[in-house]
Amino acid sequence: MTNAPSLSATERTRHRRLRENGRTDRAELDAVLRAGFLCHLGVVLDGVPMVVPTVYGATADTLYFHGSVASRSLVASPEAEVCVTVTHVDGLVLARSVFEHGVNYRSAMVYGVPRAVIDPDEKLEGLRVLTEHVTPGQWDYARQPSRKELAATTLLALSLDEASVKIAEGFPEDGDGPDGELPVWAGVLPLRTVRGALLPDPALRPGIPLPAHLAALAEE
Amino acid sequence: MTNAPSLSATERTRHRRLRENGRTDRAELDAVLRAGFLCHLGVVLDGVPMVVPTVYGATADTLYFHGSVASRSLVASPEAEVCVTVTHVDGLVLARSVFEHGVNYRSAMVYGVPRAVIDPDEKLEGLRVLTEHVTPGQWDYARQPSRKELAATTLLALSLDEASVKIAEGFPEDGDGPDGELPVWAGVLPLRTVRGALLPDPALRPGIPLPAHLAALAEE
C-alpha cells in the first residue's frame, strides 16, 4: 500500500456488500481508471436515469469525458450530479451452489457535479489527456483539433474527490462449508480483453508507415 | 434483416448522433444482450443517479437482474424508472485527426420500471434464466437455490419493450476528406474479450471431473 490519500467515504460510497471488497486507497482508484477507457455515465434527465457509455481520460484529480447527454443534462440543470462507473470484468466465479456464483471484477464509481470545459486552452489540455489515456502517442501523431473542431467538442470535467472502488477477486467461498462435499467442480473462468492485429483503413494512402507507438499497442 | 418486431422509438430512445448507428430491429437487441452478461444499471436515489455493474439474463421479452441498489431504490420509490445499459467494445478507431477518433461498440439501453420478483416459482425460473445466460449448463449442474437462499436473493424483472440499440463499426471517416492527404496511419485496433484457462478452486476435492459444458466454455 502506498501513502496516497484515502478515498472519501460518504453515505453513498460506503460499501454495503460483503463478498465485494471495498477499497479505500487512492492508488486503487487510479489503477482501475488507468486499466480502461470506457465508462458508463449516469445522468438524470426529466427525473429518469440515463446510462450512456462514453470515453474518458483521467489526471490525478480529474476525470475528463465526452458526453452530449451529460451536456444536455447540464444545460437542463447545471448543478445536476452524475455518477461515472468504470468496470473491468476479470472472470466468472463458478461455485458448487448457484447462490455462490459470482463475477470477479474491478469497479470504480465517481460522483459529482461535472463542469463543462469551455476555456479553449483547458479544453485542448483535457482532450490531450483523454486522447493519450485511450491511445498513448496519438496526440502528437494525429492532427490536433482545429478551433472549429474544438468548439464542436463537448468535454466535461469531474473531480475525483468523491469516489469508491470495489474489487471482487479469488475463488468461490463454498468450498469450506457443507457444499464442499458436493461432487461439483468449482473454480474461476478468467476473462480478459485482448487487442487484435491492427486493421489498416481501406482508404489509407500507400506508403504511410505504421508508427511505433501503434505497433507497440497491437503487440502487447 | 428478420421480420422481428421493431424496437420502440420514444423521445429518449430516438438516436441523436450520426456516426453511431441506431438500430431498430428487435433481433439486434437480442444479439447485443446475448453477447454479454454484465450490465450497468442506473437508478435515481435521493435525486442522484447511481450506476452499478450487475449481472443479467434475458428472455425474449424480459431482462432479469440482481441488484440490491435497484431494490433499495424500488423500496424508496416503487414506480421509479431505471436504465439498464449493456456495452461491448469492439475496437479503437484511429483516424488521421484526433477529432475523428472513436470507439467501435455495440450498446443496448433498456428503460422501464422494474418489478421485484417475489413469487418463488418465478424467482426460481428467473434465476435459471440468469444462470444459464451467464454460464450455460450450470443450472442443472450446480446445487440449485434452497428456499432460504431464494428468499435472500434479490431479483428484478424489466420489460424489454422500451429499448434502443446503437452500433458503431467500421473505419475512420476522414480518409476521403482533406485529412486523407496527411501522412498519418489510420485504421482500427480490434478489441475483444477472451476466456482464459479454467482455474480450479484450491479447495476443490480431488477426483471431481471438469464437466463437459465448462470444458467447452474454456475452449471457445
Coordinates of N, CA, C and O in Angstrom, one line a residue, chain B residues 10-149:
Chain B
T10 N -39.3 6.0 -28.6 CA -39.8 7.1 -27.8 C -38.8 8.2 -27.9 O -37.8 8.1 -28.4
E11 N -39.2 9.3 -27.3 CA -38.3 10.5 -27.3 C -36.9 10.1 -26.8 O -35.9 10.5 -27.5
R12 N -36.8 9.4 -25.8 CA -35.4 9.2 -25.2 C -34.7 8.0 -25.9 O -33.5 7.9 -25.7
T13 N -35.4 7.2 -26.7 CA -34.6 6.2 -27.4 C -34.3 6.6 -28.8 O -33.7 5.8 -29.5
R14 N -34.9 7.7 -29.3 CA -34.6 8.2 -30.6 C -33.1 8.5 -30.7 O -32.5 9.1 -29.7
H15 N -32.4 8.2 -31.8 CA -31.0 8.3 -31.8 C -30.6 9.7 -32.3 O -31.1 10.2 -33.3
R16 N -29.7 10.3 -31.6 CA -29.4 11.7 -31.9 C -28.0 11.9 -32.6 O -27.8 12.9 -33.1
R17 N -27.2 10.9 -32.5 CA -25.8 11.1 -33.1 C -25.8 10.5 -34.5 O -26.6 9.7 -34.9
L18 N -24.8 10.9 -35.2 CA -24.7 10.5 -36.6 C -23.8 9.2 -36.8 O -24.3 8.2 -37.2
R19 N -22.5 9.4 -36.4 CA -21.6 8.2 -36.6 C -22.1 7.0 -36.0 O -22.0 5.9 -36.5
E20 N -22.6 7.1 -34.8 CA -23.2 6.0 -34.1 C -24.5 5.6 -34.8 O -25.3 6.5 -35.1
N21 N -24.7 4.4 -35.1 CA -25.8 3.9 -35.9 C -26.9 3.3 -35.1 O -26.7 2.3 -34.5
G22 N -28.0 4.0 -35.1 CA -29.2 3.4 -34.3 C -29.8 2.3 -35.1 O -29.9 2.3 -36.3
R23 N -30.1 1.3 -34.4 CA -30.8 0.1 -35.0 C -32.2 -0.1 -34.4 O -32.4 0.2 -33.2
T24 N -33.1 -0.6 -35.2 CA -34.4 -0.7 -34.8 C -34.9 -2.1 -34.8 O -36.1 -2.4 -34.6
D25 N -34.1 -3.0 -35.2 CA -34.5 -4.4 -35.3 C -34.4 -5.1 -34.0 O -33.4 -5.0 -33.3
R26 N -35.5 -5.8 -33.6 CA -35.5 -6.5 -32.3 C -34.4 -7.5 -32.2 O -33.8 -7.8 -31.2
A27 N -34.1 -8.1 -33.4 CA -33.0 -9.1 -33.4 C -31.7 -8.5 -33.0 O -30.8 -9.2 -32.4
E28 N -31.5 -7.3 -33.3 CA -30.2 -6.6 -32.9 C -30.1 -6.4 -31.4 O -29.0 -6.6 -30.8
L29 N -31.2 -6.1 -30.8 CA -31.3 -6.0 -29.3 C -30.9 -7.4 -28.7 O -30.1 -7.5 -27.8
D30 N -31.6 -8.4 -29.2 CA -31.3 -9.7 -28.7 C -29.9 -10.1 -28.8 O -29.3 -10.7 -27.9
A31 N -29.3 -9.8 -30.0 CA -27.9 -10.1 -30.2 C -26.9 -9.4 -29.2 O -26.0 -10.0 -28.7
V32 N -27.2 -8.1 -29.0 CA -26.4 -7.4 -28.0 C -26.5 -8.0 -26.6 O -25.6 -8.2 -25.9
L33 N -27.7 -8.3 -26.2 CA -28.0 -8.8 -24.9 C -27.4 -10.2 -24.8 O -26.8 -10.6 -23.7
R34 N -27.4 -11.0 -25.8 CA -26.9 -12.4 -25.8 C -25.4 -12.3 -25.7 O -24.7 -13.2 -25.1
A35 N -24.7 -11.3 -26.2 CA -23.3 -11.3 -26.3 C -22.6 -10.9 -25.0 O -21.4 -10.9 -24.9
G36 N -23.4 -10.6 -23.9 CA -22.7 -10.3 -22.7 C -23.5 -10.8 -21.5 O -24.6 -11.5 -21.7
F37 N -23.1 -10.5 -20.3 CA -23.8 -10.8 -19.1 C -23.7 -9.8 -18.0 O -24.3 -9.9 -17.0
L38 N -22.9 -8.7 -18.3 CA -22.8 -7.6 -17.3 C -23.5 -6.4 -17.9 O -23.2 -5.9 -19.0
C39 N -24.3 -5.8 -17.1 CA -25.0 -4.5 -17.5 C -24.6 -3.4 -16.5 O -24.1 -3.7 -15.4
H40 N -24.8 -2.2 -16.9 CA -24.7 -1.1 -15.9 C -26.1 -0.6 -15.7 O -26.8 -0.1 -16.6
L41 N -26.5 -0.7 -14.4 CA -27.9 -0.4 -14.0 C -27.9 1.0 -13.4 O -27.1 1.3 -12.5
G42 N -28.7 1.9 -14.0 CA -28.8 3.3 -13.5 C -30.1 3.5 -12.7 O -31.2 3.1 -13.3
V43 N -30.0 3.9 -11.5 CA -31.2 4.2 -10.7 C -31.0 5.7 -10.2 O -29.9 6.2 -10.2
V44 N -32.1 6.2 -9.7 CA -32.0 7.5 -9.0 C -32.3 7.3 -7.6 O -33.4 6.7 -7.2
L45 N -31.4 7.7 -6.7 CA -31.6 7.5 -5.3 C -31.4 8.9 -4.7 O -30.4 9.6 -4.8
D46 N -32.5 9.4 -4.0 CA -32.4 10.8 -3.4 C -32.1 11.8 -4.5 O -31.3 12.7 -4.3
G47 N -32.6 11.6 -5.7 CA -32.4 12.6 -6.7 C -31.1 12.5 -7.5 O -30.9 13.3 -8.4
V48 N -30.3 11.6 -7.1 CA -28.9 11.5 -7.6 C -28.8 10.2 -8.4 O -29.3 9.1 -7.9
P49 N -28.2 10.2 -9.6 CA -28.0 9.0 -10.3 C -26.9 8.1 -9.7 O -26.0 8.6 -9.1
M50 N -27.2 6.8 -9.8 CA -26.2 5.8 -9.3 C -26.1 4.7 -10.4 O -27.1 4.2 -10.8
V51 N -24.9 4.4 -10.8 CA -24.7 3.4 -11.8 C -23.9 2.3 -11.3 O -22.7 2.5 -10.9
V52 N -24.5 1.1 -11.2 CA -23.8 -0.1 -10.7 C -23.7 -1.2 -11.7 O -24.7 -1.5 -12.4
P53 N -22.6 -1.9 -11.7 CA -22.5 -3.0 -12.6 C -23.2 -4.2 -11.9 O -23.1 -4.4 -10.7
T54 N -23.9 -5.0 -12.7 CA -24.6 -6.2 -12.2 C -24.8 -7.2 -13.3 O -24.7 -6.8 -14.5
V55 N -25.1 -8.4 -12.9 CA -25.2 -9.5 -13.9 C -26.7 -9.6 -14.3 O -27.6 -9.3 -13.6
Y56 N -26.9 -9.9 -15.6 CA -28.3 -10.1 -16.1 C -28.4 -11.3 -16.9 O -27.4 -12.0 -17.3
G57 N -29.7 -11.7 -17.2 CA -30.0 -12.7 -18.1 C -31.3 -12.2 -18.8 O -32.0 -11.4 -18.3
A58 N -31.5 -12.7 -20.0 CA -32.7 -12.2 -20.8 C -33.5 -13.3 -21.4 O -32.9 -14.3 -21.9
T59 N -34.8 -13.2 -21.4 CA -35.7 -14.0 -22.2 C -36.0 -13.1 -23.5 O -35.4 -12.1 -23.7
A60 N -37.0 -13.6 -24.2 CA -37.4 -12.8 -25.4 C -38.0 -11.4 -25.0 O -37.9 -10.5 -25.8
D61 N -38.6 -11.4 -23.9 CA -39.3 -10.1 -23.5 C -38.9 -9.5 -22.2 O -39.4 -8.4 -21.8
T62 N -38.0 -10.2 -21.4 CA -37.7 -9.7 -20.1 C -36.3 -9.8 -19.7 O -35.6 -10.8 -20.1
L63 N -35.8 -8.8 -19.1 CA -34.4 -8.8 -18.5 C -34.5 -9.1 -17.0 O -35.2 -8.4 -16.3
Y64 N -33.8 -10.1 -16.6 CA -33.7 -10.4 -15.2 C -32.3 -9.9 -14.7 O -31.3 -10.2 -15.3
F65 N -32.3 -9.2 -13.5 CA -31.0 -8.8 -13.0 C -31.0 -8.8 -11.5 O -32.1 -8.6 -10.9
H66 N -29.9 -9.0 -10.9 CA -29.7 -8.8 -9.5 C -29.5 -7.3 -9.2 O -29.1 -6.5 -10.1
G67 N -29.8 -6.9 -8.0 CA -29.5 -5.5 -7.8 C -30.0 -5.0 -6.4 O -31.2 -4.7 -6.3
S68 N -29.1 -5.1 -5.4 CA -29.6 -4.6 -4.1 C -29.8 -3.1 -4.2 O -30.7 -2.6 -3.5
V69 N -29.1 -2.4 -5.0 CA -29.3 -0.9 -5.1 C -30.6 -0.6 -5.8 O -31.4 0.2 -5.3
A70 N -30.9 -1.3 -6.8 CA -32.2 -1.1 -7.5 C -33.3 -1.5 -6.5 O -34.4 -0.9 -6.5
S71 N -33.1 -2.5 -5.7 CA -34.0 -3.0 -4.8 C -34.3 -1.9 -3.7 O -35.4 -1.6 -3.4
R72 N -33.2 -1.3 -3.3 CA -33.3 -0.1 -2.3 C -34.1 1.0 -3.0 O -35.0 1.6 -2.3
S73 N -33.8 1.3 -4.3 CA -34.5 2.4 -4.9 C -36.0 2.0 -5.1 O -36.8 2.9 -5.1
L74 N -36.2 0.7 -5.4 CA -37.6 0.3 -5.5 C -38.4 0.5 -4.2 O -39.6 0.9 -4.3
V75 N -37.8 0.2 -3.1 CA -38.4 0.3 -1.8 C -38.7 1.8 -1.6 O -39.8 2.2 -1.2
A76 N -37.7 2.7 -2.0 CA -37.9 4.1 -1.7 C -39.0 4.6 -2.7 O -39.7 5.6 -2.3
S77 N -39.1 4.1 -3.9 CA -40.0 4.6 -4.9 C -40.4 3.6 -5.9 O -39.7 3.3 -6.9
P78 N -41.5 2.9 -5.6 CA -41.8 1.7 -6.3 C -42.1 1.9 -7.8 O -42.0 1.0 -8.6
E79 N -42.4 3.2 -8.2 CA -42.6 3.4 -9.6 C -41.4 4.0 -10.3 O -41.5 4.5 -11.4
A80 N -40.3 3.9 -9.6 CA -39.1 4.6 -10.2 C -38.5 3.9 -11.4 O -38.4 2.6 -11.4
E81 N -38.2 4.6 -12.4 CA -37.7 4.0 -13.6 C -36.2 3.8 -13.4 O -35.5 4.4 -12.7
V82 N -35.7 2.8 -14.2 CA -34.3 2.5 -14.3 C -33.8 2.6 -15.7 O -34.7 2.6 -16.7
C83 N -32.5 2.6 -15.9 CA -32.0 2.4 -17.3 C -30.9 1.4 -17.2 O -30.0 1.5 -16.3
V84 N -31.0 0.4 -18.0 CA -30.0 -0.7 -18.0 C -29.3 -0.6 -19.3 O -29.9 -0.7 -20.4
T85 N -28.0 -0.5 -19.2 CA -27.1 -0.4 -20.4 C -26.1 -1.5 -20.5 O -25.4 -1.8 -19.5
V86 N -26.1 -2.1 -21.7 CA -25.1 -3.2 -21.9 C -24.2 -2.7 -23.1 O -24.7 -2.3 -24.1
T87 N -22.9 -2.8 -22.9 CA -22.0 -2.3 -23.9 C -20.9 -3.3 -24.2 O -20.3 -3.8 -23.3
H88 N -20.6 -3.5 -25.5 CA -19.5 -4.3 -25.9 C -18.5 -3.4 -26.7 O -19.0 -2.8 -27.7
V89 N -17.3 -3.3 -26.3 CA -16.3 -2.5 -27.0 C -15.6 -3.4 -28.0 O -15.1 -4.4 -27.7
D90 N -15.7 -3.0 -29.3 CA -15.1 -3.8 -30.4 C -13.8 -3.3 -30.9 O -13.1 -4.1 -31.6
G91 N -13.5 -2.0 -30.7 CA -12.2 -1.6 -31.2 C -12.0 -0.1 -31.1 O -13.0 0.7 -30.8
L92 N -10.8 0.3 -31.2 CA -10.5 1.8 -31.3 C -10.4 2.2 -32.7 O -9.7 1.6 -33.5
V93 N -11.0 3.3 -33.0 CA -11.0 3.9 -34.4 C -9.9 4.9 -34.4 O -10.0 6.0 -33.8
L94 N -8.8 4.6 -35.1 CA -7.6 5.5 -35.2 C -7.7 6.3 -36.5 O -7.4 5.8 -37.5
A95 N -8.1 7.6 -36.3 CA -8.3 8.4 -37.5 C -7.0 9.3 -37.8 O -6.1 9.2 -37.0
R96 N -7.1 10.0 -38.9 CA -6.0 11.0 -39.1 C -6.0 12.2 -38.2 O -5.0 12.7 -37.9
S97 N -7.2 12.5 -37.8 CA -7.4 13.7 -36.9 C -7.9 13.2 -35.6 O -8.6 12.2 -35.5
V98 N -7.5 13.8 -34.5 CA -7.9 13.5 -33.2 C -9.4 13.5 -33.1 O -10.1 12.7 -32.5
F99 N -10.0 14.5 -33.8 CA -11.4 14.8 -33.7 C -12.2 13.6 -34.2 O -13.3 13.3 -33.8
E100 N -11.7 12.8 -35.2 CA -12.4 11.7 -35.8 C -12.1 10.4 -35.1 O -12.6 9.3 -35.5
H101 N -11.3 10.4 -34.1 CA -11.1 9.2 -33.3 C -12.4 8.7 -32.6 O -13.2 9.6 -32.3
G102 N -12.5 7.5 -32.4 CA -13.7 7.0 -31.8 C -13.6 5.5 -31.4 O -12.5 5.0 -31.4
V103 N -14.7 5.0 -31.0 CA -14.7 3.6 -30.5 C -15.8 2.8 -31.3 O -16.9 3.3 -31.5
N104 N -15.4 1.6 -31.7 CA -16.4 0.7 -32.3 C -17.1 0.0 -31.1 O -16.4 -0.6 -30.3
Y105 N -18.4 0.0 -31.1 CA -19.1 -0.7 -30.0 C -20.5 -1.1 -30.4 O -21.0 -0.6 -31.4
R106 N -21.0 -1.9 -29.6 CA -22.5 -2.3 -29.6 C -23.0 -2.0 -28.3 O -22.5 -2.5 -27.3
S107 N -24.1 -1.3 -28.2 CA -24.7 -1.0 -26.9 C -26.2 -1.0 -27.0 O -26.8 -0.7 -28.0
A108 N -26.8 -1.5 -25.9 CA -28.2 -1.6 -25.8 C -28.6 -0.8 -24.5 O -28.0 -1.0 -23.5
M109 N -29.7 -0.1 -24.6 CA -30.2 0.6 -23.4 C -31.7 0.2 -23.3 O -32.5 0.2 -24.2
V110 N -32.0 -0.2 -22.0 CA -33.4 -0.6 -21.8 C -34.0 0.3 -20.7 O -33.3 0.5 -19.6
Y111 N -35.1 0.9 -20.9 CA -35.8 1.7 -19.9 C -37.0 1.1 -19.4 O -37.7 0.4 -20.1
G112 N -37.4 1.4 -18.1 CA -38.6 0.9 -17.6 C -38.6 0.9 -16.1 O -37.7 1.3 -15.4
V113 N -39.8 0.5 -15.5 CA -39.9 0.4 -14.1 C -39.8 -1.1 -13.8 O -40.6 -1.9 -14.2
P114 N -38.7 -1.5 -13.1 CA -38.5 -2.9 -12.8 C -39.5 -3.4 -11.8 O -40.0 -2.6 -11.0
R115 N -39.7 -4.7 -11.8 CA -40.6 -5.3 -10.8 C -39.7 -6.3 -10.0 O -38.9 -7.0 -10.5
A116 N -39.9 -6.2 -8.7 CA -39.2 -7.2 -7.8 C -39.9 -8.5 -8.0 O -41.1 -8.6 -7.9
V117 N -39.2 -9.5 -8.3 CA -39.8 -10.9 -8.4 C -39.9 -11.5 -7.1 O -38.9 -11.7 -6.4
I118 N -41.1 -11.7 -6.7 CA -41.4 -12.2 -5.3 C -41.9 -13.7 -5.3 O -41.4 -14.5 -4.5
D119 N -42.7 -14.0 -6.3 CA -43.2 -15.4 -6.4 C -42.1 -16.4 -6.5 O -41.2 -16.3 -7.4
P120 N -42.0 -17.4 -5.6 CA -40.9 -18.3 -5.6 C -40.7 -19.1 -6.9 O -39.5 -19.3 -7.3
D121 N -41.7 -19.5 -7.6 CA -41.6 -20.2 -8.8 C -41.0 -19.3 -9.9 O -40.1 -19.7 -10.6
E122 N -41.5 -18.0 -10.0 CA -41.0 -17.1 -11.0 C -39.5 -16.8 -10.6 O -38.7 -16.6 -11.5
K123 N -39.2 -16.6 -9.3 CA -37.9 -16.3 -8.9 C -36.9 -17.4 -9.3 O -35.8 -17.1 -9.9
L124 N -37.3 -18.6 -9.1 CA -36.5 -19.8 -9.5 C -36.3 -19.8 -11.0 O -35.2 -20.0 -11.5
E125 N -37.4 -19.5 -11.8 CA -37.2 -19.5 -13.2 C -36.4 -18.3 -13.7 O -35.5 -18.5 -14.6
G126 N -36.5 -17.2 -13.0 CA -35.7 -16.0 -13.4 C -34.2 -16.3 -13.1 O -33.3 -15.9 -13.9
L127 N -33.9 -16.9 -12.0 CA -32.6 -17.3 -11.6 C -32.0 -18.3 -12.6 O -30.8 -18.3 -12.9
R128 N -32.9 -19.2 -13.0 CA -32.4 -20.2 -14.0 C -32.0 -19.5 -15.3 O -30.9 -19.7 -15.9
V129 N -32.9 -18.5 -15.8 CA -32.6 -17.8 -17.0 C -31.2 -17.0 -16.8 O -30.4 -17.1 -17.7
L130 N -31.1 -16.4 -15.7 CA -29.9 -15.6 -15.4 C -28.6 -16.5 -15.4 O -27.6 -16.2 -16.0
T131 N -28.7 -17.6 -14.7 CA -27.6 -18.5 -14.5 C -27.2 -19.1 -15.9 O -26.0 -19.2 -16.2
E132 N -28.2 -19.5 -16.6 CA -27.9 -20.1 -17.9 C -27.4 -19.1 -19.0 O -26.7 -19.5 -19.9
H133 N -27.9 -17.9 -18.8 CA -27.4 -16.8 -19.7 C -25.9 -16.6 -19.5 O -25.1 -16.5 -20.4
V134 N -25.5 -16.6 -18.2 CA -24.0 -16.3 -17.9 C -23.2 -17.5 -18.2 O -22.1 -17.4 -18.8
T135 N -23.6 -18.7 -17.7 CA -22.8 -19.9 -17.9 C -23.8 -21.1 -18.2 O -24.2 -21.8 -17.3
P136 N -24.0 -21.3 -19.5 CA -24.9 -22.4 -19.9 C -24.5 -23.7 -19.3 O -23.3 -24.1 -19.4
G137 N -25.5 -24.4 -18.8 CA -25.2 -25.7 -18.2 C -25.1 -25.7 -16.7 O -25.2 -26.8 -16.1
Q138 N -24.8 -24.6 -16.1 CA -24.6 -24.6 -14.7 C -25.9 -24.8 -13.8 O -25.8 -25.3 -12.7
W139 N -27.0 -24.4 -14.3 CA -28.2 -24.5 -13.5 C -28.5 -26.0 -13.1 O -28.8 -26.3 -12.0
D140 N -28.4 -26.9 -14.1 CA -28.7 -28.3 -13.8 C -27.5 -29.0 -13.2 O -27.6 -30.1 -12.7
Y141 N -26.3 -28.4 -13.2 CA -25.1 -29.0 -12.7 C -24.8 -28.6 -11.3 O -24.5 -29.4 -10.4
A142 N -24.9 -27.3 -11.0 CA -24.6 -26.9 -9.6 C -25.8 -27.1 -8.7 O -26.9 -27.4 -9.2
R143 N -25.6 -26.9 -7.4 CA -26.7 -27.0 -6.5 C -27.7 -25.9 -6.6 O -27.2 -24.7 -6.5
Q144 N -28.9 -26.1 -6.9 CA -29.9 -25.1 -7.1 C -30.2 -24.4 -5.7 O -30.0 -25.0 -4.7
P145 N -30.8 -23.2 -5.8 CA -31.0 -22.4 -4.5 C -32.0 -23.1 -3.6 O -33.0 -23.7 -4.0
S146 N -31.6 -23.1 -2.3 CA -32.6 -23.6 -1.3 C -33.6 -22.5 -1.1 O -33.5 -21.4 -1.6
R147 N -34.7 -22.9 -0.3 CA -35.7 -21.9 -0.1 C -35.2 -20.7 0.6 O -35.6 -19.5 0.3
K148 N -34.2 -20.9 1.6 CA -33.7 -19.8 2.3 C -32.8 -18.9 1.4 O -32.9 -17.6 1.5
E149 N -32.0 -19.5 0.5 CA -31.2 -18.7 -0.4 C -32.1 -17.9 -1.4 O -31.8 -16.8 -1.7

